[in-house]
mmCIF file of N, CA, C and O in Angstrom:
data_model
loop_
_atom_site.group_PDB
_atom_site.id
_atom_site.type_symbol
_atom_site.label_atom_id
_atom_site.label_comp_id
_atom_site.label_asym_id
_atom_site.label_seq_id
_atom_site.Cartn_x
_atom_site.Cartn_y
_atom_site.Cartn_z
ATOM 1 N N MET S 417 0.869 -0.897 -0.187
ATOM 2 C CA MET S 417 -0.201 0.599 -0.019
ATOM 3 C C MET S 417 0.684 1.375 0.276
ATOM 4 O O MET S 417 2.029 0.784 0.278
ATOM 5 N N LYS S 418 0.773 2.640 -1.075
ATOM 6 C CA LYS S 418 1.575 3.491 -0.398
ATOM 7 C C LYS S 418 0.595 5.037 0.099
ATOM 8 O O LYS S 418 -0.832 5.034 0.021
ATOM 9 N N TYR S 419 1.325 5.831 0.777
ATOM 10 C CA TYR S 419 0.773 7.071 1.657
ATOM 11 C C TYR S 419 1.291 7.417 0.441
ATOM 12 O O TYR S 419 2.786 8.174 1.131
ATOM 13 N N ILE S 420 0.631 8.987 -0.220
ATOM 14 C CA ILE S 420 0.817 9.983 -0.592
ATOM 15 C C ILE S 420 0.278 11.352 0.250
ATOM 16 O O ILE S 420 -0.813 11.259 0.586
ATOM 17 N N GLU S 421 1.692 12.367 1.365
ATOM 18 C CA GLU S 421 0.820 12.803 2.219
ATOM 19 C C GLU S 421 1.654 14.112 1.642
ATOM 20 O O GLU S 421 2.457 14.308 1.058
ATOM 21 N N PHE S 422 0.181 15.284 1.315
ATOM 22 C CA PHE S 422 0.680 16.711 1.190
ATOM 23 C C PHE S 422 0.259 17.106 2.979
ATOM 24 O O PHE S 422 -0.583 17.063 3.502
ATOM 25 N N GLY S 423 1.621 17.814 3.545
ATOM 26 C CA GLY S 423 1.197 18.484 4.501
ATOM 27 C C GLY S 423 2.378 18.681 5.736
ATOM 28 O O GLY S 423 4.007 18.911 5.212
ATOM 29 N N ILE S 424 2.387 19.405 7.165
ATOM 30 C CA ILE S 424 3.225 19.851 7.313
ATOM 31 C C ILE S 424 3.231 18.735 8.848
ATOM 32 O O ILE S 424 2.428 18.312 8.970
ATOM 33 N N GLY S 425 4.409 18.848 9.306
ATOM 34 C CA GLY S 425 4.971 17.416 10.325
ATOM 35 C C GLY S 425 6.064 16.794 9.723
ATOM 36 O O GLY S 425 6.186 15.668 10.655
ATOM 37 N N ASN S 426 5.848 16.130 8.793
ATOM 38 C CA ASN S 426 6.818 14.746 8.292
ATOM 39 C C ASN S 426 8.156 15.450 7.101
ATOM 40 O O ASN S 426 8.419 16.689 7.339
ATOM 41 N N ARG S 427 9.041 15.248 7.234
ATOM 42 C CA ARG S 427 10.707 15.576 6.807
ATOM 43 C C ARG S 427 10.205 16.400 5.227
ATOM 44 O O ARG S 427 11.071 17.451 4.726
ATOM 45 N N TRP S 428 9.619 15.931 4.153
ATOM 46 C CA TRP S 428 8.933 16.650 3.747
ATOM 47 C C TRP S 428 7.681 16.887 2.577
ATOM 48 O O TRP S 428 6.364 16.465 3.934
ATOM 49 N N ILE S 429 7.399 18.451 2.287
ATOM 50 C CA ILE S 429 5.845 19.151 2.514
ATOM 51 C C ILE S 429 4.592 17.650 1.495
ATOM 52 O O ILE S 429 3.937 17.281 2.338
ATOM 53 N N VAL S 430 6.074 16.790 0.283
ATOM 54 C CA VAL S 430 5.216 16.157 -0.081
ATOM 55 C C VAL S 430 5.522 14.947 -0.145
ATOM 56 O O VAL S 430 7.044 14.696 -0.721
ATOM 57 N N ARG S 431 5.562 13.750 0.738
ATOM 58 C CA ARG S 431 6.093 12.282 0.249
ATOM 59 C C ARG S 431 5.149 11.140 -0.287
ATOM 60 O O ARG S 431 3.657 11.214 -0.004
ATOM 61 N N THR S 432 5.756 10.146 -0.721
ATOM 62 C CA THR S 432 4.639 8.949 -0.912
ATOM 63 C C THR S 432 6.296 8.100 0.396
ATOM 64 O O THR S 432 6.872 8.012 1.037
ATOM 65 N N GLU S 433 5.043 7.530 0.996
ATOM 66 C CA GLU S 433 5.243 6.305 2.215
ATOM 67 C C GLU S 433 4.635 5.185 1.238
ATOM 68 O O GLU S 433 3.787 4.610 1.533
ATOM 69 N N THR S 434 5.659 3.690 2.077
ATOM 70 C CA THR S 434 5.263 2.737 1.222
ATOM 71 C C THR S 434 5.206 1.537 2.015
ATOM 72 O O THR S 434 6.960 1.295 2.909
ATOM 73 N N GLU S 435 4.251 1.013 2.169
ATOM 74 C CA GLU S 435 4.299 -0.188 3.363
ATOM 75 C C GLU S 435 4.710 -2.285 2.232
ATOM 76 O O GLU S 435 3.640 -1.375 1.586
ATOM 77 N N PHE S 436 4.732 -2.338 2.459
ATOM 78 C CA PHE S 436 5.453 -3.813 1.977
ATOM 79 C C PHE S 436 4.505 -5.523 2.639
ATOM 80 O O PHE S 436 4.382 -4.421 3.744
ATOM 81 N N GLU S 437 4.488 -6.676 1.904
ATOM 82 C CA GLU S 437 3.797 -7.250 2.604
ATOM 83 C C GLU S 437 4.522 -8.016 4.339
ATOM 84 O O GLU S 437 3.995 -8.298 5.480
ATOM 85 N N ASP S 438 5.268 -7.321 4.298
ATOM 86 C CA ASP S 438 6.091 -7.891 5.563
ATOM 87 C C ASP S 438 6.141 -7.359 7.026
ATOM 88 O O ASP S 438 6.918 -7.533 7.952
ATOM 89 N N GLY S 439 5.930 -5.922 6.380
ATOM 90 C CA GLY S 439 5.562 -4.418 7.140
ATOM 91 C C GLY S 439 6.825 -3.919 7.606
ATOM 92 O O GLY S 439 6.675 -3.040 8.392
ATOM 93 N N THR S 440 7.746 -3.939 6.101
ATOM 94 C CA THR S 440 8.765 -2.540 6.112
ATOM 95 C C THR S 440 7.572 -1.451 5.818
ATOM 96 O O THR S 440 7.038 -1.355 5.403
ATOM 97 N N GLU S 441 8.516 -0.542 6.175
ATOM 98 C CA GLU S 441 8.226 0.973 5.529
ATOM 99 C C GLU S 441 9.436 1.512 4.637
ATOM 100 O O GLU S 441 10.567 1.284 5.235
ATOM 101 N N MET S 442 8.916 2.128 3.729
ATOM 102 C CA MET S 442 9.840 3.334 2.595
ATOM 103 C C MET S 442 8.871 4.368 2.806
ATOM 104 O O MET S 442 8.564 4.877 2.133
ATOM 105 N N GLU S 443 10.388 5.580 2.861
ATOM 106 C CA GLU S 443 9.419 6.752 2.772
ATOM 107 C C GLU S 443 10.509 7.327 1.399
ATOM 108 O O GLU S 443 11.374 7.731 1.525
ATOM 109 N N GLN S 444 9.688 8.241 0.855
ATOM 110 C CA GLN S 444 10.371 9.003 -0.786
ATOM 111 C C GLN S 444 9.676 10.167 -0.315
ATOM 112 O O GLN S 444 8.462 10.591 -0.775
ATOM 113 N N GLN S 445 10.676 10.817 -1.329
ATOM 114 C CA GLN S 445 10.096 12.312 -1.005
ATOM 115 C C GLN S 445 9.619 12.873 -2.408
ATOM 116 O O GLN S 445 9.446 12.014 -4.042
ATOM 117 N N GLY S 446 8.321 12.919 -2.828
ATOM 118 C CA GLY S 446 7.586 13.687 -3.849
ATOM 119 C C GLY S 446 6.463 12.304 -4.001
ATOM 120 O O GLY S 446 6.858 11.769 -2.788
ATOM 121 N N ILE S 447 6.040 12.871 -5.157
ATOM 122 C CA ILE S 447 4.902 11.184 -5.293
ATOM 123 C C ILE S 447 4.756 10.138 -6.350
ATOM 124 O O ILE S 447 6.049 10.439 -7.491
ATOM 125 N N ILE S 448 5.211 8.823 -6.408
ATOM 126 C CA ILE S 448 5.812 7.383 -6.814
ATOM 127 C C ILE S 448 4.521 7.359 -7.245
ATOM 128 O O ILE S 448 3.445 6.934 -6.574
ATOM 129 N N ARG S 449 5.072 7.264 -8.304
ATOM 130 C CA ARG S 449 3.822 6.341 -9.521
ATOM 131 C C ARG S 449 3.568 4.930 -9.815
ATOM 132 O O ARG S 449 5.275 4.597 -9.828
ATOM 133 N N PRO S 450 2.999 4.154 -10.253
ATOM 134 C CA PRO S 450 1.456 4.493 -10.531
ATOM 135 C C PRO S 450 0.495 4.779 -9.305
ATOM 136 O O PRO S 450 0.884 3.885 -7.789
ATOM 137 N N ILE S 451 -0.524 5.507 -9.240
ATOM 138 C CA ILE S 451 -1.119 5.868 -8.297
ATOM 139 C C ILE S 451 -2.519 4.885 -8.448
ATOM 140 O O ILE S 451 -2.777 5.571 -9.758
ATOM 141 N N HIS S 452 -2.917 3.915 -7.827
ATOM 142 C CA HIS S 452 -4.038 3.478 -7.537
ATOM 143 C C HIS S 452 -5.102 3.597 -6.571
ATOM 144 O O HIS S 452 -4.944 3.537 -5.368
ATOM 145 N N PHE S 453 -5.627 4.582 -7.103
ATOM 146 C CA PHE S 453 -6.852 5.533 -6.034
ATOM 147 C C PHE S 453 -7.252 4.677 -4.822
ATOM 148 O O PHE S 453 -8.732 3.356 -5.419
ATOM 149 N N HIS S 454 -7.272 4.565 -3.490
ATOM 150 C CA HIS S 454 -7.908 4.020 -2.697
ATOM 151 C C HIS S 454 -9.180 4.250 -1.559
ATOM 152 O O HIS S 454 -10.373 4.470 -1.327
ATOM 153 N N SER S 455 -8.413 5.500 -1.458
ATOM 154 C CA SER S 455 -9.364 6.330 -0.466
ATOM 155 C C SER S 455 -8.432 7.404 -0.067
ATOM 156 O O SER S 455 -6.854 8.268 -0.366
ATOM 157 N N LEU S 456 -9.409 8.640 0.413
ATOM 158 C CA LEU S 456 -8.731 10.381 0.607
ATOM 159 C C LEU S 456 -8.623 10.174 2.328
ATOM 160 O O LEU S 456 -9.654 9.083 3.046
ATOM 161 N N TYR S 457 -7.535 10.984 3.084
ATOM 162 C CA TYR S 457 -8.020 10.597 3.999
ATOM 163 C C TYR S 457 -7.073 11.700 4.782
ATOM 164 O O TYR S 457 -6.202 12.887 4.065
ATOM 165 N N LEU S 458 -8.048 12.758 6.047
ATOM 166 C CA LEU S 458 -6.624 13.988 7.117
ATOM 167 C C LEU S 458 -7.208 13.169 7.989
ATOM 168 O O LEU S 458 -7.101 12.636 8.991
ATOM 169 N N ARG S 459 -5.173 13.609 8.397
ATOM 170 C CA ARG S 459 -4.847 13.101 9.903
ATOM 171 C C ARG S 459 -4.093 14.831 10.699
ATOM 172 O O ARG S 459 -3.639 15.308 9.718
ATOM 173 N N ILE S 460 -4.316 14.600 11.883
ATOM 174 C CA ILE S 460 -3.726 15.349 12.471
ATOM 175 C C ILE S 460 -3.439 15.149 14.024
ATOM 176 O O ILE S 460 -4.477 14.313 14.301
ATOM 177 N N TRP S 461 -2.015 15.191 14.287
ATOM 178 C CA TRP S 461 -1.269 14.516 14.715
ATOM 179 C C TRP S 461 -1.068 15.573 16.275
ATOM 180 O O TRP S 461 -0.494 16.774 15.645
ATOM 181 N N ILE S 462 -1.406 15.360 17.537
ATOM 182 C CA ILE S 462 -0.955 16.812 18.459
ATOM 183 C C ILE S 462 -0.747 15.868 19.929
ATOM 184 O O ILE S 462 -1.581 14.976 19.943
ATOM 185 N N GLY S 463 0.704 16.171 19.681
ATOM 186 C CA GLY S 463 1.086 15.659 20.938
ATOM 187 C C GLY S 463 1.167 14.425 20.621
ATOM 188 O O GLY S 463 1.220 13.851 19.737
ATOM 189 N N LYS S 464 0.098 13.317 21.245
ATOM 190 C CA LYS S 464 0.402 12.416 21.349
ATOM 191 C C LYS S 464 -0.636 11.888 21.103
ATOM 192 O O LYS S 464 -1.024 10.094 20.686
ATOM 193 N N THR S 465 -1.681 12.043 20.001
ATOM 194 C CA THR S 465 -3.125 11.946 19.560
ATOM 195 C C THR S 465 -3.266 11.901 18.197
ATOM 196 O O THR S 465 -3.206 13.254 17.934
ATOM 197 N N VAL S 466 -3.647 11.301 17.596
ATOM 198 C CA VAL S 466 -3.782 11.333 16.161
ATOM 199 C C VAL S 466 -5.490 11.444 16.020
ATOM 200 O O VAL S 466 -6.328 10.112 16.498
ATOM 201 N N PHE S 467 -5.985 11.346 15.255
ATOM 202 C CA PHE S 467 -7.127 12.202 14.829
ATOM 203 C C PHE S 467 -7.184 11.616 13.290
ATOM 204 O O PHE S 467 -6.816 12.222 12.425
ATOM 205 N N VAL S 468 -8.097 10.467 13.180
ATOM 206 C CA VAL S 468 -7.967 10.568 11.194
ATOM 207 C C VAL S 468 -9.321 10.243 10.633
ATOM 208 O O VAL S 468 -10.471 10.142 11.414
ATOM 209 N N ALA S 469 -9.467 11.110 9.592
ATOM 210 C CA ALA S 469 -10.853 10.989 8.568
ATOM 211 C C ALA S 469 -11.031 10.661 7.529
ATOM 212 O O ALA S 469 -9.744 11.213 6.694
ATOM 213 N N ASP S 470 -11.199 9.018 7.503
ATOM 214 C CA ASP S 470 -10.844 8.624 6.081
ATOM 215 C C ASP S 470 -12.361 8.363 5.619
ATOM 216 O O ASP S 470 -13.096 8.250 5.506
ATOM 217 N N LEU S 471 -12.084 8.220 4.170
ATOM 218 C CA LEU S 471 -13.361 7.912 3.305
ATOM 219 C C LEU S 471 -13.609 6.711 3.501
ATOM 220 O O LEU S 471 -15.128 6.559 3.103
ATOM 221 N N LYS S 472 -12.610 5.763 3.811
ATOM 222 C CA LYS S 472 -13.435 4.181 3.637
ATOM 223 C C LYS S 472 -13.723 3.815 4.588
ATOM 224 O O LYS S 472 -14.299 3.498 4.807
ATOM 225 N N GLU S 473 -12.798 4.203 5.676
ATOM 226 C CA GLU S 473 -12.990 3.470 7.079
ATOM 227 C C GLU S 473 -13.176 4.617 8.279
ATOM 228 O O GLU S 473 -13.602 4.431 9.308
ATOM 229 N N GLY S 474 -13.779 5.811 7.586
ATOM 230 C CA GLY S 474 -15.123 6.918 8.633
ATOM 231 C C GLY S 474 -13.762 7.600 9.603
ATOM 232 O O GLY S 474 -11.955 7.335 9.214
ATOM 233 N N CYS S 475 -14.130 7.636 10.550
ATOM 234 C CA CYS S 475 -13.269 8.913 11.472
ATOM 235 C C CYS S 475 -12.999 7.701 12.522
ATOM 236 O O CYS S 475 -13.840 6.995 13.322
ATOM 237 N N LYS S 476 -11.110 7.992 12.973
ATOM 238 C CA LYS S 476 -10.838 6.905 14.658
ATOM 239 C C LYS S 476 -9.645 8.621 15.048
ATOM 240 O O LYS S 476 -9.622 9.734 14.470
ATOM 241 N N LYS S 477 -9.797 7.993 16.478
ATOM 242 C CA LYS S 477 -8.820 8.716 17.458
ATOM 243 C C LYS S 477 -7.356 7.288 17.993
ATOM 244 O O LYS S 477 -8.277 6.938 17.733
ATOM 245 N N ALA S 478 -6.632 7.696 17.621
ATOM 246 C CA ALA S 478 -5.863 7.151 18.594
ATOM 247 C C ALA S 478 -4.229 7.720 18.981
ATOM 248 O O ALA S 478 -4.446 8.582 18.439
ATOM 249 N N ARG S 479 -3.875 6.714 19.685
ATOM 250 C CA ARG S 479 -2.387 7.674 20.866
ATOM 251 C C ARG S 479 -1.542 6.242 20.500
ATOM 252 O O ARG S 479 -1.481 5.299 20.341
ATOM 253 N N LYS S 480 -0.349 7.566 20.387
ATOM 254 C CA LYS S 480 1.469 6.998 19.472
ATOM 255 C C LYS S 480 2.116 6.579 21.008
ATOM 256 O O LYS S 480 1.327 7.570 22.319
ATOM 257 N N SER S 481 3.470 6.830 20.766
ATOM 258 C CA SER S 481 4.132 6.513 22.207
ATOM 259 C C SER S 481 5.348 7.801 21.625
ATOM 260 O O SER S 481 4.986 8.528 22.887
ATOM 261 N N ARG S 482 5.122 8.402 20.540
ATOM 262 C CA ARG S 482 5.708 9.607 20.421
ATOM 263 C C ARG S 482 4.984 10.847 20.222
ATOM 264 O O ARG S 482 3.476 10.294 19.771
ATOM 265 N N SER S 483 4.999 11.733 20.617
ATOM 266 C CA SER S 483 4.870 12.780 20.356
ATOM 267 C C SER S 483 5.619 13.897 19.326
ATOM 268 O O SER S 483 6.182 14.358 18.958
ATOM 269 N N LYS S 484 4.206 14.576 18.416
ATOM 270 C CA LYS S 484 4.254 15.057 17.570
ATOM 271 C C LYS S 484 3.358 15.494 17.032
ATOM 272 O O LYS S 484 1.410 16.149 17.717
ATOM 273 N N ILE S 485 3.823 16.845 16.166
ATOM 274 C CA ILE S 485 2.222 18.073 15.710
ATOM 275 C C ILE S 485 2.433 17.730 13.935
ATOM 276 O O ILE S 485 3.725 17.512 13.427
ATOM 277 N N LYS S 486 1.530 17.112 13.567
ATOM 278 C CA LYS S 486 1.299 16.878 11.729
ATOM 279 C C LYS S 486 0.020 17.416 11.632
ATOM 280 O O LYS S 486 -1.094 17.293 12.622
ATOM 281 N N ILE S 487 0.150 17.976 10.424
ATOM 282 C CA ILE S 487 -1.347 18.078 9.912
ATOM 283 C C ILE S 487 -1.271 17.674 8.095
ATOM 284 O O ILE S 487 -0.809 17.996 7.606
ATOM 285 N N VAL S 488 -1.895 16.755 8.092
ATOM 286 C CA VAL S 488 -1.399 15.732 6.426
ATOM 287 C C VAL S 488 -3.134 15.410 5.645
ATOM 288 O O VAL S 488 -4.050 14.848 6.088
ATOM 289 N N ILE S 489 -3.292 16.090 4.630
ATOM 290 C CA ILE S 489 -3.913 15.443 3.518
ATOM 291 C C ILE S 489 -3.339 14.365 2.855
ATOM 292 O O ILE S 489 -2.648 14.554 2.274
ATOM 293 N N GLY S 490 -4.025 13.503 2.558
ATOM 294 C CA GLY S 490 -2.863 11.708 2.027
ATOM 295 C C GLY S 490 -4.209 11.118 1.105
ATOM 296 O O GLY S 490 -5.449 10.875 1.567
ATOM 297 N N ILE S 491 -3.242 10.889 -0.058
ATOM 298 C CA ILE S 491 -5.104 9.351 -0.888
ATOM 299 C C ILE S 491 -3.837 8.183 -0.551
ATOM 300 O O ILE S 491 -1.682 8.140 -0.064
ATOM 301 N N SER S 492 -4.054 6.849 0.272
ATOM 302 C CA SER S 492 -4.253 5.423 -0.155
ATOM 303 C C SER S 492 -3.951 4.992 -1.426
ATOM 304 O O SER S 492 -5.821 5.517 -2.522
ATOM 305 N N SER S 493 -2.990 5.026 -2.040
ATOM 306 C CA SER S 493 -3.168 3.555 -3.570
ATOM 307 C C SER S 493 -2.700 2.306 -3.285
ATOM 308 O O SER S 493 -1.812 2.135 -2.672
ATOM 309 N N TYR S 494 -3.411 1.508 -3.491
ATOM 310 C CA TYR S 494 -2.691 0.131 -3.521
ATOM 311 C C TYR S 494 -1.196 -0.083 -4.731
ATOM 312 O O TYR S 494 -1.009 0.608 -5.288
#
């Protein structure tokens, strides 16, 4: 699955994060193609609390061990 994100709080303003089946991840600057649209999401991370509004999965709230500030709009892709 690929996640193309636009926003503040990541290493780059526009980045693509690729998750592999073995659980590893790779982060790259810019948009990596091809894009096969799966869903659109908004992620707001304040401190250790993350709010996610996703078109496919709905709204979620989660706790993380790291403390960050992020606001990103993303596209999930197959």
